[in-house]
PDB file of C-alpha atoms in Angstrom:
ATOM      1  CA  UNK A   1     -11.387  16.826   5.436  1.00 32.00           C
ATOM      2  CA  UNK A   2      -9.289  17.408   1.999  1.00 38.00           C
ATOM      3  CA  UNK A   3      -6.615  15.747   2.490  1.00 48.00           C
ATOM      4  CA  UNK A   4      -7.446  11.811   2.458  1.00 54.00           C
ATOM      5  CA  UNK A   5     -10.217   9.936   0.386  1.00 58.00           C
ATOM      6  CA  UNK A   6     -11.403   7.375  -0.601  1.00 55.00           C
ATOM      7  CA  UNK A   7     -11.371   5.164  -3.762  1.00 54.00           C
ATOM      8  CA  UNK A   8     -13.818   1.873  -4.339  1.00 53.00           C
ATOM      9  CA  UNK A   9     -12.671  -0.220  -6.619  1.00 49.00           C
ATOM     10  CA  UNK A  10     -15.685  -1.153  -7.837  1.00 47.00           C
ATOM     11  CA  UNK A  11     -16.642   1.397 -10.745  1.00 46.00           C
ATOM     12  CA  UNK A  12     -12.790   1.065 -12.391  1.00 44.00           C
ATOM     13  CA  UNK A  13     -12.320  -1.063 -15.209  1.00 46.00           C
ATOM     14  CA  UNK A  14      -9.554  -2.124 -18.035  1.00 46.00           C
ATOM     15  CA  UNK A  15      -8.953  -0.017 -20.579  1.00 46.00           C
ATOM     16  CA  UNK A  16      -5.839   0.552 -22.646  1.00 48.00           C
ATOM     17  CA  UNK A  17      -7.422   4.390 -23.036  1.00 56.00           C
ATOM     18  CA  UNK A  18      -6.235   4.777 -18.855  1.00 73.00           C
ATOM     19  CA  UNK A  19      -2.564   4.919 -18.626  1.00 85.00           C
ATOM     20  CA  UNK A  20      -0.203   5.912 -15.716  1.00 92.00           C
ATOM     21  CA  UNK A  21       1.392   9.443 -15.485  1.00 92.00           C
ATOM     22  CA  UNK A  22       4.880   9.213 -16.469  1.00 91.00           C
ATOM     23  CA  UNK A  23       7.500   8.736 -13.436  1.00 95.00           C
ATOM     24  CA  UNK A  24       4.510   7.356 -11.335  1.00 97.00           C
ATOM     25  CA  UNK A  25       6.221   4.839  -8.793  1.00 98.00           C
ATOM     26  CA  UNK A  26       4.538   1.678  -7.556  1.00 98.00           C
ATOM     27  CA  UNK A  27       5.881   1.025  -3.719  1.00 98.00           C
ATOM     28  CA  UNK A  28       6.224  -2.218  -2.931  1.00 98.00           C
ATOM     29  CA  UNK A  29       5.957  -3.059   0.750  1.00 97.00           C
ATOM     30  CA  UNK A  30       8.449  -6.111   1.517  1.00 96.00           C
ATOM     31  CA  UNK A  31       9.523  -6.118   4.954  1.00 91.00           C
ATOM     32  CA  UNK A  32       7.019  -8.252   6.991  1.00 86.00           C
ATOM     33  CA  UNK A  33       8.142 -10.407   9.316  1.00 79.00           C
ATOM     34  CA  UNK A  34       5.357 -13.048   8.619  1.00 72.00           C
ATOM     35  CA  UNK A  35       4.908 -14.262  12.661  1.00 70.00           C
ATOM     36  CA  UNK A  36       1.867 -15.774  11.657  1.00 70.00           C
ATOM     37  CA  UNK A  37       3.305 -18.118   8.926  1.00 70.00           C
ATOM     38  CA  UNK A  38       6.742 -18.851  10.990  1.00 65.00           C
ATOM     39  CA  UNK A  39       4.220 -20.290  13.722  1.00 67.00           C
ATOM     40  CA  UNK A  40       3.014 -23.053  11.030  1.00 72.00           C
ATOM     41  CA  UNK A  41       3.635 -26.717  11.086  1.00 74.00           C
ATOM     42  CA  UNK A  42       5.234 -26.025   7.670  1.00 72.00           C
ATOM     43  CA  UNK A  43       9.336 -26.110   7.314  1.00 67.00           C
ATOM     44  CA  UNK A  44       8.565 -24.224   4.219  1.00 71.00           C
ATOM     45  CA  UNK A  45       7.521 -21.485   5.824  1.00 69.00           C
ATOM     46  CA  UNK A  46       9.182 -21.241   8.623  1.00 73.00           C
ATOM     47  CA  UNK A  47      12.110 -20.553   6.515  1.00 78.00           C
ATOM     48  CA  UNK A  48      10.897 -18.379   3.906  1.00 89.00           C
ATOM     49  CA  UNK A  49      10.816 -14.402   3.976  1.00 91.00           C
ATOM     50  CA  UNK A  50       7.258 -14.111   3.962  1.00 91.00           C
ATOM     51  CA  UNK A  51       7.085 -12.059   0.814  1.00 95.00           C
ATOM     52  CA  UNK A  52       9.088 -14.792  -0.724  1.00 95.00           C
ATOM     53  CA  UNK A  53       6.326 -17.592  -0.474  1.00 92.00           C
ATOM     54  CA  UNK A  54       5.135 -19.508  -3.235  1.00 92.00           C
ATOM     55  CA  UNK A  55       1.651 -18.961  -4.216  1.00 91.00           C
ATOM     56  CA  UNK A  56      -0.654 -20.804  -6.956  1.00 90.00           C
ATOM     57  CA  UNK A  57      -0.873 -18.303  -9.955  1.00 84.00           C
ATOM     58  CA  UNK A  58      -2.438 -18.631 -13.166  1.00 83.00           C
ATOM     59  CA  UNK A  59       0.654 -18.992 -14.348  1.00 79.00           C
ATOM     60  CA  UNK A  60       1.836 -21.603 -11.780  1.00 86.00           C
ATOM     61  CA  UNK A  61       3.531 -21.553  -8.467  1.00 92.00           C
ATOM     62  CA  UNK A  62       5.163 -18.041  -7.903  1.00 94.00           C
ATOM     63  CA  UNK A  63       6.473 -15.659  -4.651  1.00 95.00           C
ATOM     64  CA  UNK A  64       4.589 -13.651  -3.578  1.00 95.00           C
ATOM     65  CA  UNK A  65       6.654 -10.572  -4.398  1.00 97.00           C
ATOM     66  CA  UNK A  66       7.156 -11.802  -7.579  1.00 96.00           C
ATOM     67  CA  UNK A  67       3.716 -12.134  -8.106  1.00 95.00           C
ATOM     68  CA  UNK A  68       3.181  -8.582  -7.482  1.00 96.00           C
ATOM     69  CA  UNK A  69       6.229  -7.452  -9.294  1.00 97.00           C
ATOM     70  CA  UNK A  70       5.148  -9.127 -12.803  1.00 96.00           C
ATOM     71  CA  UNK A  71       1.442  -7.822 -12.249  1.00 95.00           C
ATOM     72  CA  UNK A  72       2.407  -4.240 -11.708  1.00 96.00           C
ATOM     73  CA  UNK A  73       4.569  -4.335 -14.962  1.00 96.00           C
ATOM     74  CA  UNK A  74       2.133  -5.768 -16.880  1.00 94.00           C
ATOM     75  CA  UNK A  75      -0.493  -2.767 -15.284  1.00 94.00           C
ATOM     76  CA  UNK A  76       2.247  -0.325 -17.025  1.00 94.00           C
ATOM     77  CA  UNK A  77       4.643   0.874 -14.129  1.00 96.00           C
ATOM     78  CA  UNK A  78       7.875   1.650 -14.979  1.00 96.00           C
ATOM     79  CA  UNK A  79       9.629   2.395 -11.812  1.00 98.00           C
ATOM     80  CA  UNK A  80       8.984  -0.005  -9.191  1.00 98.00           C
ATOM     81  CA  UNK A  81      10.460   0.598  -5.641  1.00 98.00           C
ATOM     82  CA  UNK A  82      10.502  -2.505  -3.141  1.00 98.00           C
ATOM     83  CA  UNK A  83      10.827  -1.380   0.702  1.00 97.00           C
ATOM     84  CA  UNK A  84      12.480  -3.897   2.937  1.00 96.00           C
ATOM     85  CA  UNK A  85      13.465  -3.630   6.290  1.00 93.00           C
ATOM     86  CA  UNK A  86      16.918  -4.140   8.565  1.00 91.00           C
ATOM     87  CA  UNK A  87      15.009  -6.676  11.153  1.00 89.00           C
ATOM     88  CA  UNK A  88      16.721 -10.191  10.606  1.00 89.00           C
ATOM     89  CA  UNK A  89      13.402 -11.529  10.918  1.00 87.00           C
ATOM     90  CA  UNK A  90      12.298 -10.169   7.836  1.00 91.00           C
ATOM     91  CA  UNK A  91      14.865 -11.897   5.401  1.00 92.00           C
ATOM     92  CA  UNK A  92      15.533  -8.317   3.456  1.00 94.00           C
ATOM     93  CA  UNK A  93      19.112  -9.756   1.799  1.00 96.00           C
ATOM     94  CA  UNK A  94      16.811 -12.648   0.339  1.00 96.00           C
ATOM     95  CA  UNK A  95      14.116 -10.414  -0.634  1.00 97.00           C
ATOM     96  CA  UNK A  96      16.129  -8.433  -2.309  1.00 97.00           C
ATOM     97  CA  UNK A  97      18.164 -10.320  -4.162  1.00 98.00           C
ATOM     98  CA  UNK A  98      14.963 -11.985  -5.475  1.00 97.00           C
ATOM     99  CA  UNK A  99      13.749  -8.489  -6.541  1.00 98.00           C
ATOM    100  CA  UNK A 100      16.852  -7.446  -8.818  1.00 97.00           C
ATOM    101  CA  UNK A 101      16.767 -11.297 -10.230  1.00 97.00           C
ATOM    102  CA  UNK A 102      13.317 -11.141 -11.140  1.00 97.00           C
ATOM    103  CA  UNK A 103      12.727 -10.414 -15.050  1.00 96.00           C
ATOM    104  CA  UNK A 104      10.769  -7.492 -14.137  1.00 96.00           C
ATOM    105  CA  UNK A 105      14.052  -5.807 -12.943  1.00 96.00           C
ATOM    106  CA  UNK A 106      14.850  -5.713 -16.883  1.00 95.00           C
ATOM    107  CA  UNK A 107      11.648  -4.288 -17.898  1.00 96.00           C
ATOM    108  CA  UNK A 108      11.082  -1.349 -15.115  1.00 97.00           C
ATOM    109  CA  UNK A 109      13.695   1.138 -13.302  1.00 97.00           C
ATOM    110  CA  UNK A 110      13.513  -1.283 -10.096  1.00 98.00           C
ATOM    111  CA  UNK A 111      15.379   0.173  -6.595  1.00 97.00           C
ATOM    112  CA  UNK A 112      15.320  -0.939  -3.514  1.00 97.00           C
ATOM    113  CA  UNK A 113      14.848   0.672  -0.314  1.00 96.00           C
ATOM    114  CA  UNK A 114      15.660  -0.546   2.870  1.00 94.00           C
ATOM    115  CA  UNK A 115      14.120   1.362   5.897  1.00 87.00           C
ATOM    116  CA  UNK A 116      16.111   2.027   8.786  1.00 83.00           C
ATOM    117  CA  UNK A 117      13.991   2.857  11.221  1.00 81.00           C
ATOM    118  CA  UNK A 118      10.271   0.837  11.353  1.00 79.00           C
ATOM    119  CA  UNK A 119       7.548   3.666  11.375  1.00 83.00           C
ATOM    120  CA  UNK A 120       5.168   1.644  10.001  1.00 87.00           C
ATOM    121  CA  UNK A 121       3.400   1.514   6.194  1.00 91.00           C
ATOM    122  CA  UNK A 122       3.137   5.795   6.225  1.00 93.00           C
ATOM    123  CA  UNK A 123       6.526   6.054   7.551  1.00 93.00           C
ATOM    124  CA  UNK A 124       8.161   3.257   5.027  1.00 94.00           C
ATOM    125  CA  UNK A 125       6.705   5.619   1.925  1.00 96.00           C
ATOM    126  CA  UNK A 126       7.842   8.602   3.597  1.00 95.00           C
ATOM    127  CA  UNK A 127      11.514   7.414   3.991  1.00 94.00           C
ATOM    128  CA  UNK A 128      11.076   5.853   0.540  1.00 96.00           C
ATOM    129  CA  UNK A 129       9.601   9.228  -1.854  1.00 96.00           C
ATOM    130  CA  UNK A 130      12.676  10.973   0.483  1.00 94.00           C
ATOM    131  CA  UNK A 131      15.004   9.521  -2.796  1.00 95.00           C
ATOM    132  CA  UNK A 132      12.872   8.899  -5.402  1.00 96.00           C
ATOM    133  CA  UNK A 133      12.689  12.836  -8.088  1.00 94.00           C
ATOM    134  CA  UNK A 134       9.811  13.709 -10.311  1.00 95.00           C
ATOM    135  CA  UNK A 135       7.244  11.532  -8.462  1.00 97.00           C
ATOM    136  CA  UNK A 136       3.911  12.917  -9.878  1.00 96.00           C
ATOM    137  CA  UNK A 137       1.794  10.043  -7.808  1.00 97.00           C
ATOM    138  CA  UNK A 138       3.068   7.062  -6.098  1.00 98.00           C
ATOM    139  CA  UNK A 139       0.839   3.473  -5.220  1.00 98.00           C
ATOM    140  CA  UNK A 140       1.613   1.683  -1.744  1.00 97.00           C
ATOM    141  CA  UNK A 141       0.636  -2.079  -2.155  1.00 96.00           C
ATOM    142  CA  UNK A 142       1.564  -4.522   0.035  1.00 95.00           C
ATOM    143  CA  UNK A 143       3.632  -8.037  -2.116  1.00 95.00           C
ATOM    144  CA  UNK A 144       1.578 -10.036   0.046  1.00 90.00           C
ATOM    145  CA  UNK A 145      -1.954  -8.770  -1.018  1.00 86.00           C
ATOM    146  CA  UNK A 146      -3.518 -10.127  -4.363  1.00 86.00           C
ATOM    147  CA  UNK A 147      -5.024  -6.680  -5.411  1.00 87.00           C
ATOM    148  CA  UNK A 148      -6.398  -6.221  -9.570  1.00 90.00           C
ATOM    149  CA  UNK A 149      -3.119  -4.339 -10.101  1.00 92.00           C
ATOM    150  CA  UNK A 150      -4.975  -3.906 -13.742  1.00 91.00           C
ATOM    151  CA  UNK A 151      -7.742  -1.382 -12.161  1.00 92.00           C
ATOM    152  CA  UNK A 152      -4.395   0.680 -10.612  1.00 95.00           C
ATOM    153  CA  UNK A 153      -4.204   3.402 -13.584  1.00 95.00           C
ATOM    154  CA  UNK A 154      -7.758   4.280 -13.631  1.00 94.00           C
ATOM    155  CA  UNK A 155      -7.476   4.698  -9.674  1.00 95.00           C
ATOM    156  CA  UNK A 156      -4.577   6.895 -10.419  1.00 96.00           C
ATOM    157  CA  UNK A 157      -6.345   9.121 -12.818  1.00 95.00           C
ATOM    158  CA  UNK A 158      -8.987   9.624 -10.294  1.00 94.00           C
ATOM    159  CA  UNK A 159      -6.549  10.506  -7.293  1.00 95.00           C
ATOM    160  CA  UNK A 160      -5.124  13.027  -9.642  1.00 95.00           C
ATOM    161  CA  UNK A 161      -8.610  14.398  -9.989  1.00 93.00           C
ATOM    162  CA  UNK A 162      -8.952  15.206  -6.477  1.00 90.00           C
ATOM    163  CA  UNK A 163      -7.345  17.600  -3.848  1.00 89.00           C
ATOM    164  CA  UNK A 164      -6.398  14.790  -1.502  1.00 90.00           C
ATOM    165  CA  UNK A 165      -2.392  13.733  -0.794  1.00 94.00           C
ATOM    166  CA  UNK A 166      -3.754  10.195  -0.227  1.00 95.00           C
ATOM    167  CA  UNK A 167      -6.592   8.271  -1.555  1.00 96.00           C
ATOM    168  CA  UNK A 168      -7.365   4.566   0.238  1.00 94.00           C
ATOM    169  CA  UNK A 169      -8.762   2.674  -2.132  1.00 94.00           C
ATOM    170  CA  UNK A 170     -11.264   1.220  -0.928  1.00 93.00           C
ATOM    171  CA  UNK A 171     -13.801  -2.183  -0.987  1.00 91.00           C
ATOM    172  CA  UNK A 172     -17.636  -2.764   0.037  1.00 89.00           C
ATOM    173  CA  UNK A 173     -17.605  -6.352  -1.384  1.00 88.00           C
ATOM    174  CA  UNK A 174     -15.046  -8.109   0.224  1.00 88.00           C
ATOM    175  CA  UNK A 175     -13.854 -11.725  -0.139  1.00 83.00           C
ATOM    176  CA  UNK A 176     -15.097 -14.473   2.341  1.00 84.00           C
ATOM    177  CA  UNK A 177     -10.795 -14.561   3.786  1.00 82.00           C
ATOM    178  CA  UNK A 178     -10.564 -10.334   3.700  1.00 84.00           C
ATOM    179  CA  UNK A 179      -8.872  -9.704   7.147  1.00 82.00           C
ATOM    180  CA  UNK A 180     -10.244  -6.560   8.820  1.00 86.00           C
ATOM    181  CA  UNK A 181     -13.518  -6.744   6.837  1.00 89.00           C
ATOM    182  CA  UNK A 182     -16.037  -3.493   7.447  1.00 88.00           C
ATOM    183  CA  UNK A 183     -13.171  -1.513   9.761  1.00 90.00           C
ATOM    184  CA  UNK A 184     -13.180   1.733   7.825  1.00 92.00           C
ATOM    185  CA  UNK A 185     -16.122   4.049   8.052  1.00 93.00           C
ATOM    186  CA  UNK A 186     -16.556   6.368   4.913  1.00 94.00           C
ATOM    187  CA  UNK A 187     -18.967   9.651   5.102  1.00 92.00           C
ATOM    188  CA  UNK A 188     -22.119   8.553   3.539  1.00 90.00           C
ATOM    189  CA  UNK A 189     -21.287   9.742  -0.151  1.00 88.00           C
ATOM    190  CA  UNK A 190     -18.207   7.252   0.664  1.00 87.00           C
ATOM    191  CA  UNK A 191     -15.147  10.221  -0.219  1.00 87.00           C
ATOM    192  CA  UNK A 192     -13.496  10.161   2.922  1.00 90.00           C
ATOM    193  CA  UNK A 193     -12.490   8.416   5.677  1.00 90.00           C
ATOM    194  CA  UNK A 194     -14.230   9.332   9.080  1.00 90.00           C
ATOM    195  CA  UNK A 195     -12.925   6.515  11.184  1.00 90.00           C
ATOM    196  CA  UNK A 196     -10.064   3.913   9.978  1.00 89.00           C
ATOM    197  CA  UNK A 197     -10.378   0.945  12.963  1.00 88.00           C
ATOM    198  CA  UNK A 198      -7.699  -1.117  11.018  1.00 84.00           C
ATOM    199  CA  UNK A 199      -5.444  -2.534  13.858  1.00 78.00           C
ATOM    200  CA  UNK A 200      -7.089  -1.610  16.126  1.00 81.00           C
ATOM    201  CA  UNK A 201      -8.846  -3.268  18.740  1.00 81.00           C
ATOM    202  CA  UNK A 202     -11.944  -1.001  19.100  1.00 82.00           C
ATOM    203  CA  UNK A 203     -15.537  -0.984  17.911  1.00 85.00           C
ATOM    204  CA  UNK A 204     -17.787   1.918  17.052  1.00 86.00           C
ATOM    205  CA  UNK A 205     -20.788   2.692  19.126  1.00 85.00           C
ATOM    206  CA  UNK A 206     -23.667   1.176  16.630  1.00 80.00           C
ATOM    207  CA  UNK A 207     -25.412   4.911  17.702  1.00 81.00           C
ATOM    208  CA  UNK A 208     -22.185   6.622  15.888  1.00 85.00           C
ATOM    209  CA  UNK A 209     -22.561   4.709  13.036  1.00 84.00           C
ATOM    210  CA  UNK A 210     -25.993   6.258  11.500  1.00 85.00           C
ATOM    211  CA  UNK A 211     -25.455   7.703   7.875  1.00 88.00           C
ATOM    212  CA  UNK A 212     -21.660   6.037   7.323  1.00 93.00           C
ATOM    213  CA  UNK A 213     -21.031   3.454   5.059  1.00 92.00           C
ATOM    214  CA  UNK A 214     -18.562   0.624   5.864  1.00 91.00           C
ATOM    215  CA  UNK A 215     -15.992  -0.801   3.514  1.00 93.00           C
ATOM    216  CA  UNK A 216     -13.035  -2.829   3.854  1.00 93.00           C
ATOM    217  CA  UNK A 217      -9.292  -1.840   2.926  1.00 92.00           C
ATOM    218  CA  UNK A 218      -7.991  -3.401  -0.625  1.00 92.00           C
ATOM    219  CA  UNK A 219      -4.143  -2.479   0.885  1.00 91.00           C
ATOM    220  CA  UNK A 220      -3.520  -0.517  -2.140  1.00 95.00           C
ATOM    221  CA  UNK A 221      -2.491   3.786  -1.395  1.00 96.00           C
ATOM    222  CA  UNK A 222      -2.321   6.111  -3.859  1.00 97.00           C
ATOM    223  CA  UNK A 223       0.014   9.141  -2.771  1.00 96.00           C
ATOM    224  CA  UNK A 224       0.749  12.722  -4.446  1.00 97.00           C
ATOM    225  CA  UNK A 225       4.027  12.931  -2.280  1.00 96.00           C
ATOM    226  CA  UNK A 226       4.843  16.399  -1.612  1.00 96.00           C
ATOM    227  CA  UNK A 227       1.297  16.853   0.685  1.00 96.00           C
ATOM    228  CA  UNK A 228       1.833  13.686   1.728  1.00 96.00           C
ATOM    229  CA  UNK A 229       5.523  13.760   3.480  1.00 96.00           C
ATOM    230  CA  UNK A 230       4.174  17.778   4.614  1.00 95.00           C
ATOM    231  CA  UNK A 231       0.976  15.392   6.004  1.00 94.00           C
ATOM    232  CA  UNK A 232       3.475  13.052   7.837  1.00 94.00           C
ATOM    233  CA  UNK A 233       6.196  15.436   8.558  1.00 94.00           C
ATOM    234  CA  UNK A 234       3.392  17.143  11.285  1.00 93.00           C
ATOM    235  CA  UNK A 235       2.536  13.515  12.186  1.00 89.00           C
ATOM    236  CA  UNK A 236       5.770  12.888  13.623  1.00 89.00           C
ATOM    237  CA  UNK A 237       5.901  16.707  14.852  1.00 90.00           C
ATOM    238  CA  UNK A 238       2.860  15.883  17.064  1.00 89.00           C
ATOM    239  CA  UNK A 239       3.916  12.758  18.028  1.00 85.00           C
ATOM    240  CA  UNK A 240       7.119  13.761  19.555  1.00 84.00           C
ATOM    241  CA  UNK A 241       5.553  16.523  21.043  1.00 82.00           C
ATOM    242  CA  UNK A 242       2.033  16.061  21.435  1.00 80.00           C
ATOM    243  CA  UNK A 243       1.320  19.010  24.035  1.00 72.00           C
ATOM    244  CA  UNK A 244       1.473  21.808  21.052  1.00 66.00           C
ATOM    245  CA  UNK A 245      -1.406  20.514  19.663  1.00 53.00           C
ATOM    246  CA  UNK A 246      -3.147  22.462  22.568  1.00 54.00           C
ATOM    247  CA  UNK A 247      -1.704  25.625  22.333  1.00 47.00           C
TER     248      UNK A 247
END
């Protein structure tokens, strides 16, 4: 299996020696519809875009989004796509007027994308890299997930190292609040993904489990696009017709 690995965060570190390939693209996903916060006793929140919801910072009270967008600048990106989405429920016109307003929008080449039909996280970046030229590598990472955008070059640098389209980068230390904690099972030198239980609601067999190594997902992607649209592009061939996989 060549074309996904993995990446653990934990060997990657800060150094103003790794920099980002020129024209990499960070893609910022932006079109949840936050259910879970809309059901809190909170008016706050139940009228917010989830992306858009205030979060303590080291530098005080921020979005979310904007949280991530001033993170990723600072990490060196200088293209910065958001995705947003046409469901009302997601608050994209807010969203995205937040994005252009925010002073990161005068620092990077910042577009916006708004997906038209919902194919989920692989199908967002798909639709997304379909208008972005010269992408040499391109990072999926949720607004909504407070990921060390610092250690995002050096996991770069070793995507570009390998012959995958997509490397998952990867945790086996998560925090105490980590949702889907342990749900990815890596081969036991921990390069690739052998089962991904993420959303779903399935165990594995404790027998199949001998030799793998469990880790949790960080949210970030790293992408080299043309393998990975190719990589989706049969996807979506085999879902719509899933009997020519037998032939």
């Amino acid at each position: 299996m060549t074309d996904r690995s993995t990446t653990d965060t934990a060997p990657y570190y800060s150094s103003a020696l790794v920099s980002l390939p020129a024209q990499t693209v960070a893609l910022v996903l932006a079109g949840g519809k936050g259910s879970r916060l809309r059901a809190a006793p909170d008016a706050e929140l139940q009228g917010t875009p989830k992306v858009l919801v205030p979060i303590d910072t080291s530098v005080g009270r921020t979005p979310m989004l904007g949280h991530a967008l001033t993170r990723l600048t600072v990490a060196g990106f200088r293209r910065i796509a958001v995705l947003t989405s046409t469901d009302p429920a997601t608050g994209a016109d807010a969203v995205e007027t937040y994005a252009l307003t925010h002073p990161s929008a005068r620092q990077v080449e910042l577009t916006i994308h708004r997906e038209q039909h919902p194919l989920g996280t692989a199908g967002a970046a798909y639709a997304a890299l379909g208008h972005l030229s010269d992408v040499p590598a391109a990072v999926v990472l949720p607004a909504d997930t407070l990921f060390p955008t610092v250690l995002l070059p050096s996991a770069v640098t070793e995507h570009r190292s390998r012959p995958a389209a997509v490397t998952w980068t990867v945790t086996t230390a998560p925090g105490r609040c980590a949702q889907n904690a342990g749900r990815l099972f890596l081969d036991p030198d921990g390069r690739h993904v052998v089962h991904a239980l993420e959303g779903v609601d399935a165990t594995l067999p404790a027998g199949s489990r001998s030799g793998l190594r469990q880790a949790t997902s960080t949210g970030a992607v790293v992408l080299t696009p043309a393998p990975f649209r190719a990589l989706f592009e049969e996807y979506a061939r085999r879902l719509a017709h899933p009997g020519e996989a037998d032939l």
